[in-house]
PDB file of C-alpha atoms in Angstrom:
ATOM      1  CA  MET A 287      28.040 159.718 301.553  1.00  0.00           C
ATOM      2  CA  LYS A 288      27.063 158.420 298.134  1.00  0.00           C
ATOM      3  CA  GLN A 289      25.095 161.525 297.131  1.00  0.00           C
ATOM      4  CA  ALA A 290      28.341 163.174 298.025  1.00  0.00           C
ATOM      5  CA  MET A 291      30.607 161.090 295.966  1.00  0.00           C
ATOM      6  CA  ALA A 292      28.159 161.074 293.073  1.00  0.00           C
ATOM      7  CA  VAL A 293      28.237 164.880 293.269  1.00  0.00           C
ATOM      8  CA  LEU A 294      32.092 164.883 293.377  1.00  0.00           C
ATOM      9  CA  LEU A 295      32.325 162.425 290.417  1.00  0.00           C
ATOM     10  CA  PHE A 296      29.900 164.984 288.259  1.00  0.00           C
ATOM     11  CA  CYS A 297      31.802 167.882 289.306  1.00  0.00           C
ATOM     12  CA  VAL A 298      35.069 166.500 288.176  1.00  0.00           C
ATOM     13  CA  LEU A 299      33.468 164.857 285.121  1.00  0.00           C
ATOM     14  CA  PHE A 300      32.108 168.520 284.111  1.00  0.00           C
ATOM     15  CA  PHE A 301      35.507 169.893 284.470  1.00  0.00           C
ATOM     16  CA  LEU A 302      37.524 167.544 282.832  1.00  0.00           C
ATOM     17  CA  GLY A 303      34.678 167.639 279.824  1.00  0.00           C
ATOM     18  CA  ASN A 304      34.983 171.556 279.667  1.00  0.00           C
ATOM     19  CA  ASN A 305      38.871 171.647 279.593  1.00  0.00           C
ATOM     20  CA  LEU A 306      39.251 168.449 276.711  1.00  0.00           C
ATOM     21  CA  ARG A 307      36.882 171.370 274.759  1.00  0.00           C
ATOM     22  CA  ALA A 308      39.279 173.971 275.103  1.00  0.00           C
ATOM     23  CA  ALA A 309      41.638 173.086 272.380  1.00  0.00           C
ATOM     24  CA  THR A 310      38.768 172.153 269.635  1.00  0.00           C
ATOM     25  CA  LEU A 311      37.757 176.236 269.482  1.00  0.00           C
ATOM     26  CA  PRO A 312      38.020 177.455 265.775  1.00  0.00           C
ATOM     27  CA  ASP A 313      40.251 180.558 265.038  1.00  0.00           C
ATOM     28  CA  GLY A 314      37.407 183.095 265.231  1.00  0.00           C
ATOM     29  CA  CYS A 315      36.590 182.408 268.828  1.00  0.00           C
ATOM     30  CA  GLY A 316      39.481 183.439 271.610  1.00  0.00           C
ATOM     31  CA  ASP A 317      40.984 181.966 274.509  1.00  0.00           C
ATOM     32  CA  ASP A 318      38.798 179.189 275.945  1.00  0.00           C
ATOM     33  CA  HIS A 319      39.557 180.574 279.529  1.00  0.00           C
ATOM     34  CA  ALA A 320      37.882 183.996 278.883  1.00  0.00           C
ATOM     35  CA  HIS A 321      35.014 184.733 280.868  1.00  0.00           C
ATOM     36  CA  PHE A 322      32.163 187.475 280.975  1.00  0.00           C
ATOM     37  CA  ASP A 323      29.468 189.088 283.583  1.00  0.00           C
ATOM     38  CA  VAL A 324      26.695 189.964 281.570  1.00  0.00           C
ATOM     39  CA  LYS A 325      24.025 192.161 282.711  1.00  0.00           C
ATOM     40  CA  THR A 326      21.114 193.129 280.901  1.00  0.00           C
ATOM     41  CA  GLU A 327      19.014 196.487 280.530  1.00  0.00           C
ATOM     42  CA  LYS A 328      15.280 196.454 279.337  1.00  0.00           C
ATOM     43  CA  ASP A 329      13.980 199.700 277.391  1.00  0.00           C
ATOM     44  CA  ALA A 330      17.801 200.773 276.586  1.00  0.00           C
ATOM     45  CA  PRO A 331      17.750 203.480 273.997  1.00  0.00           C
ATOM     46  CA  ALA A 332      18.717 202.417 270.127  1.00  0.00           C
ATOM     47  CA  PRO A 333      22.483 202.338 269.739  1.00  0.00           C
ATOM     48  CA  ALA A 334      24.049 205.271 268.017  1.00  0.00           C
ATOM     49  CA  PRO A 335      25.480 204.416 264.393  1.00  0.00           C
ATOM     50  CA  PRO A 336      28.442 202.619 263.631  1.00  0.00           C
ATOM     51  CA  GLN A 337      31.597 204.821 263.950  1.00  0.00           C
ATOM     52  CA  ALA A 338      32.781 206.230 260.540  1.00  0.00           C
ATOM     53  CA  GLY A 339      34.380 204.259 258.643  1.00  0.00           C
ATOM     54  CA  LYS A 340      33.440 200.918 260.372  1.00  0.00           C
ATOM     55  CA  ALA A 341      30.566 198.243 259.721  1.00  0.00           C
ATOM     56  CA  ARG A 342      28.342 197.029 262.834  1.00  0.00           C
ATOM     57  CA  ILE A 343      27.781 193.581 263.924  1.00  0.00           C
ATOM     58  CA  VAL A 344      24.933 193.028 266.309  1.00  0.00           C
ATOM     59  CA  PHE A 345      24.826 190.235 267.922  1.00  0.00           C
ATOM     60  CA  ILE A 346      21.399 188.585 269.237  1.00  0.00           C
ATOM     61  CA  GLY A 347      21.070 186.053 272.121  1.00  0.00           C
ATOM     62  CA  ARG A 348      17.695 184.392 272.104  1.00  0.00           C
ATOM     63  CA  ILE A 349      16.039 181.175 273.801  1.00  0.00           C
ATOM     64  CA  VAL A 350      13.539 179.334 272.424  1.00  0.00           C
ATOM     65  CA  ALA A 351      13.930 176.127 274.338  1.00  0.00           C
ATOM     66  CA  PRO A 352      10.689 174.867 276.199  1.00  0.00           C
ATOM     67  CA  GLY A 353      12.208 171.849 278.286  1.00  0.00           C
ATOM     68  CA  CYS A 354      15.487 172.960 278.546  1.00  0.00           C
ATOM     69  CA  LEU A 355      16.763 172.871 281.826  1.00  0.00           C
ATOM     70  CA  GLY A 356      19.026 175.647 283.050  1.00  0.00           C
ATOM     71  CA  CYS A 357      18.794 177.367 279.329  1.00  0.00           C
ATOM     72  CA  ALA A 358      16.765 180.371 281.485  1.00  0.00           C
ATOM     73  CA  VAL A 359      20.493 182.041 281.184  1.00  0.00           C
ATOM     74  CA  PHE A 360      21.341 181.436 278.027  1.00  0.00           C
ATOM     75  CA  SER A 361      24.766 182.985 277.642  1.00  0.00           C
ATOM     76  CA  PRO A 362      26.778 182.487 274.651  1.00  0.00           C
ATOM     77  CA  ARG A 363      30.409 184.236 274.302  1.00  0.00           C
ATOM     78  CA  ILE A 364      30.809 185.950 270.408  1.00  0.00           C
ATOM     79  CA  GLY A 365      34.240 185.768 269.179  1.00  0.00           C
ATOM     80  CA  VAL A 366      35.181 187.951 266.223  1.00  0.00           C
ATOM     81  CA  ASP A 367      38.634 187.413 264.303  1.00  0.00           C
ATOM     82  CA  GLY A 368      39.799 185.283 267.416  1.00  0.00           C
ATOM     83  CA  SER A 369      38.858 187.688 270.041  1.00  0.00           C
ATOM     84  CA  TRP A 370      36.008 187.640 272.424  1.00  0.00           C
ATOM     85  CA  VAL A 371      34.220 190.475 271.911  1.00  0.00           C
ATOM     86  CA  GLY A 372      31.299 190.159 274.403  1.00  0.00           C
ATOM     87  CA  ALA A 373      28.605 187.840 275.713  1.00  0.00           C
ATOM     88  CA  THR A 374      24.993 187.994 275.589  1.00  0.00           C
ATOM     89  CA  LYS A 375      22.215 186.516 278.618  1.00  0.00           C
ATOM     90  CA  GLY A 376      18.967 185.217 278.154  1.00  0.00           C
ATOM     91  CA  ASP A 377      16.865 187.166 275.089  1.00  0.00           C
ATOM     92  CA  SER A 378      19.624 190.246 274.871  1.00  0.00           C
ATOM     93  CA  TYR A 379      21.779 191.618 272.069  1.00  0.00           C
ATOM     94  CA  PHE A 380      24.942 194.020 271.924  1.00  0.00           C
ATOM     95  CA  VAL A 381      26.652 195.625 269.068  1.00  0.00           C
ATOM     96  CA  PHE A 382      30.436 195.614 267.810  1.00  0.00           C
ATOM     97  CA  ASP A 383      31.971 198.118 265.412  1.00  0.00           C
ATOM     98  CA  VAL A 384      34.331 196.526 262.744  1.00  0.00           C
ATOM     99  CA  ASP A 385      36.786 197.418 259.921  1.00  0.00           C
ATOM    100  CA  PRO A 386      35.397 196.867 256.307  1.00  0.00           C
ATOM    101  CA  GLY A 387      36.517 193.241 254.854  1.00  0.00           C
ATOM    102  CA  VAL A 388      35.991 189.756 255.920  1.00  0.00           C
ATOM    103  CA  HIS A 389      35.414 188.671 259.497  1.00  0.00           C
ATOM    104  CA  HIS A 390      35.484 185.242 261.150  1.00  0.00           C
ATOM    105  CA  VAL A 391      32.548 185.097 263.991  1.00  0.00           C
ATOM    106  CA  CYS A 392      32.640 182.611 266.728  1.00  0.00           C
ATOM    107  CA  ALA A 393      29.711 181.842 269.464  1.00  0.00           C
ATOM    108  CA  ASP A 394      30.676 179.558 271.866  1.00  0.00           C
ATOM    109  CA  TRP A 395      28.264 178.179 274.603  1.00  0.00           C
ATOM    110  CA  LYS A 396      29.404 176.166 277.928  1.00  0.00           C
ATOM    111  CA  SER A 397      25.849 174.195 279.533  1.00  0.00           C
ATOM    112  CA  LEU A 398      25.468 171.182 281.206  1.00  0.00           C
ATOM    113  CA  SER A 399      22.336 171.326 278.414  1.00  0.00           C
ATOM    114  CA  ALA A 400      24.810 171.384 275.605  1.00  0.00           C
ATOM    115  CA  ALA A 401      25.179 168.661 273.364  1.00  0.00           C
ATOM    116  CA  ARG A 402      28.342 167.281 273.740  1.00  0.00           C
ATOM    117  CA  GLY A 403      30.879 168.803 270.949  1.00  0.00           C
ATOM    118  CA  ARG A 404      28.060 171.031 269.082  1.00  0.00           C
ATOM    119  CA  ASN A 405      28.004 174.204 271.302  1.00  0.00           C
ATOM    120  CA  VAL A 406      29.995 176.471 268.949  1.00  0.00           C
ATOM    121  CA  GLY A 407      28.748 178.008 265.962  1.00  0.00           C
ATOM    122  CA  VAL A 408      30.967 180.260 262.962  1.00  0.00           C
ATOM    123  CA  ALA A 409      29.990 182.401 260.373  1.00  0.00           C
ATOM    124  CA  THR A 410      32.224 184.391 257.945  1.00  0.00           C
ATOM    125  CA  LEU A 411      30.826 187.852 256.775  1.00  0.00           C
ATOM    126  CA  THR A 412      31.998 190.343 254.778  1.00  0.00           C
ATOM    127  CA  ALA A 413      31.513 194.007 255.976  1.00  0.00           C
ATOM    128  CA  GLU A 414      31.090 197.273 254.508  1.00  0.00           C
ATOM    129  CA  SER A 415      31.639 200.574 255.852  1.00  0.00           C
ATOM    130  CA  GLY A 416      28.386 201.825 256.723  1.00  0.00           C
ATOM    131  CA  GLN A 417      26.625 198.465 257.262  1.00  0.00           C
ATOM    132  CA  VAL A 418      24.623 197.200 260.054  1.00  0.00           C
ATOM    133  CA  TYR A 419      25.142 193.271 260.323  1.00  0.00           C
ATOM    134  CA  PHE A 420      22.530 190.921 262.339  1.00  0.00           C
ATOM    135  CA  PHE A 421      23.746 187.820 263.996  1.00  0.00           C
ATOM    136  CA  GLN A 422      21.445 185.386 266.072  1.00  0.00           C
ATOM    137  CA  VAL A 423      22.606 183.083 268.391  1.00  0.00           C
ATOM    138  CA  LYS A 424      19.901 180.641 269.453  1.00  0.00           C
ATOM    139  CA  ILE A 425      19.652 177.127 271.200  1.00  0.00           C
ATOM    140  CA  THR A 426      17.607 174.511 269.490  1.00  0.00           C
ATOM    141  CA  ALA A 427      16.846 170.828 270.565  1.00  0.00           C
ATOM    142  CA  ALA A 428      19.203 168.847 269.146  1.00  0.00           C
ATOM    143  CA  THR A 429      17.460 166.194 266.284  1.00  0.00           C
ATOM    144  CA  GLU A 430      19.589 162.988 266.949  1.00  0.00           C
ATOM    145  CA  ALA A 431      16.537 161.144 268.833  1.00  0.00           C
ATOM    146  CA  PRO A 432      12.919 162.447 269.794  1.00  0.00           C
ATOM    147  CA  SER A 433      13.129 163.082 273.392  1.00  0.00           C
ATOM    148  CA  ASP A 434      10.762 161.049 275.990  1.00  0.00           C
ATOM    149  CA  PRO A 435       8.798 162.839 276.968  1.00  0.00           C
ATOM    150  CA  PRO A 436       8.738 165.044 274.010  1.00  0.00           C
ATOM    151  CA  THR A 437       8.339 168.516 275.920  1.00  0.00           C
ATOM    152  CA  VAL A 438      11.495 167.581 278.217  1.00  0.00           C
ATOM    153  CA  ARG A 439      15.010 167.288 276.075  1.00  0.00           C
ATOM    154  CA  THR A 440      17.879 166.213 277.253  1.00  0.00           C
ATOM    155  CA  GLU A 441      20.294 168.071 274.318  1.00  0.00           C
ATOM    156  CA  TRP A 442      20.849 171.758 273.006  1.00  0.00           C
ATOM    157  CA  VAL A 443      22.791 172.670 270.452  1.00  0.00           C
ATOM    158  CA  LEU A 444      23.749 176.088 269.493  1.00  0.00           C
ATOM    159  CA  ASP A 445      22.963 178.018 266.363  1.00  0.00           C
ATOM    160  CA  LEU A 446      24.517 180.849 264.788  1.00  0.00           C
ATOM    161  CA  LYS A 447      23.035 182.281 261.896  1.00  0.00           C
ATOM    162  CA  GLN A 448      22.956 185.896 260.231  1.00  0.00           C
ATOM    163  CA  LEU A 449      19.690 187.742 259.801  1.00  0.00           C
ATOM    164  CA  SER A 450      18.145 189.942 257.596  1.00  0.00           C
ATOM    165  CA  ASP A 451      18.098 193.509 258.172  1.00  0.00           C
ATOM    166  CA  ASP A 452      14.304 193.833 259.309  1.00  0.00           C
ATOM    167  CA  LYS A 453      14.095 190.355 261.265  1.00  0.00           C
ATOM    168  CA  GLY A 454      17.595 191.312 263.117  1.00  0.00           C
ATOM    169  CA  SER A 455      16.426 195.004 263.660  1.00  0.00           C
ATOM    170  CA  TYR A 456      12.579 193.621 265.223  1.00  0.00           C
ATOM    171  CA  ARG A 457      14.809 191.010 267.250  1.00  0.00           C
ATOM    172  CA  MET A 458      17.020 194.013 268.822  1.00  0.00           C
ATOM    173  CA  LYS A 459      14.036 196.167 269.886  1.00  0.00           C
ATOM    174  CA  THR A 460      12.661 193.267 271.272  1.00  0.00           C
ATOM    175  CA  SER A 461      15.430 192.310 273.273  1.00  0.00           C
ATOM    176  CA  ALA A 462      17.447 193.617 276.276  1.00  0.00           C
ATOM    177  CA  LEU A 463      20.875 195.357 275.968  1.00  0.00           C
ATOM    178  CA  ALA A 464      23.545 193.085 277.077  1.00  0.00           C
ATOM    179  CA  ILE A 465      26.651 194.733 278.762  1.00  0.00           C
ATOM    180  CA  SER A 466      29.229 192.460 279.554  1.00  0.00           C
ATOM    181  CA  THR A 467      32.572 192.650 281.372  1.00  0.00           C
ATOM    182  CA  PRO A 468      35.411 190.703 280.795  1.00  0.00           C
ATOM    183  CA  ARG A 469      35.923 188.537 284.143  1.00  0.00           C
ATOM    184  CA  SER A 470      39.153 188.315 286.548  1.00  0.00           C
ATOM    185  CA  GLN A 471      41.195 185.057 286.018  1.00  0.00           C
TER     186      GLN A 471
END
């Protein structure tokens, strides 16, 4: 009985925590109620060049988190200019074409392992027609305090950053293709 009550309390607190966070997403993200089902495809052919008159953004999900419980299926949502455009799962990538100009990029990760208030990344990009831009979404250990033991951490944060062309191209080639489908509400 005590275990059942503890599980129920944990679920209620988790649900409330996620709902409280919903109101604090940056403008570059999307509706917090949107979710994706993500499948990955290894050894997928390289994507075609960007559409004529467009720029391409490649979003690469990366897991480098030894000791992170539940992080093996790291699945952040990615938003561009206020709409969710897809998600990655584990070490995977997807591409999204945009018009030239300024764009606001957002990555969001919901997990029990995420440090409270630190699971959203934002960036701004000025895209030029025909160019390809690479962004990496990675989880890293929170730096506030050392963990005990040092190989098991309890808090992880999302890190969104733009990569150089060479590093981004390499990371894309060594990752699976993510195919995300919006989940029905």
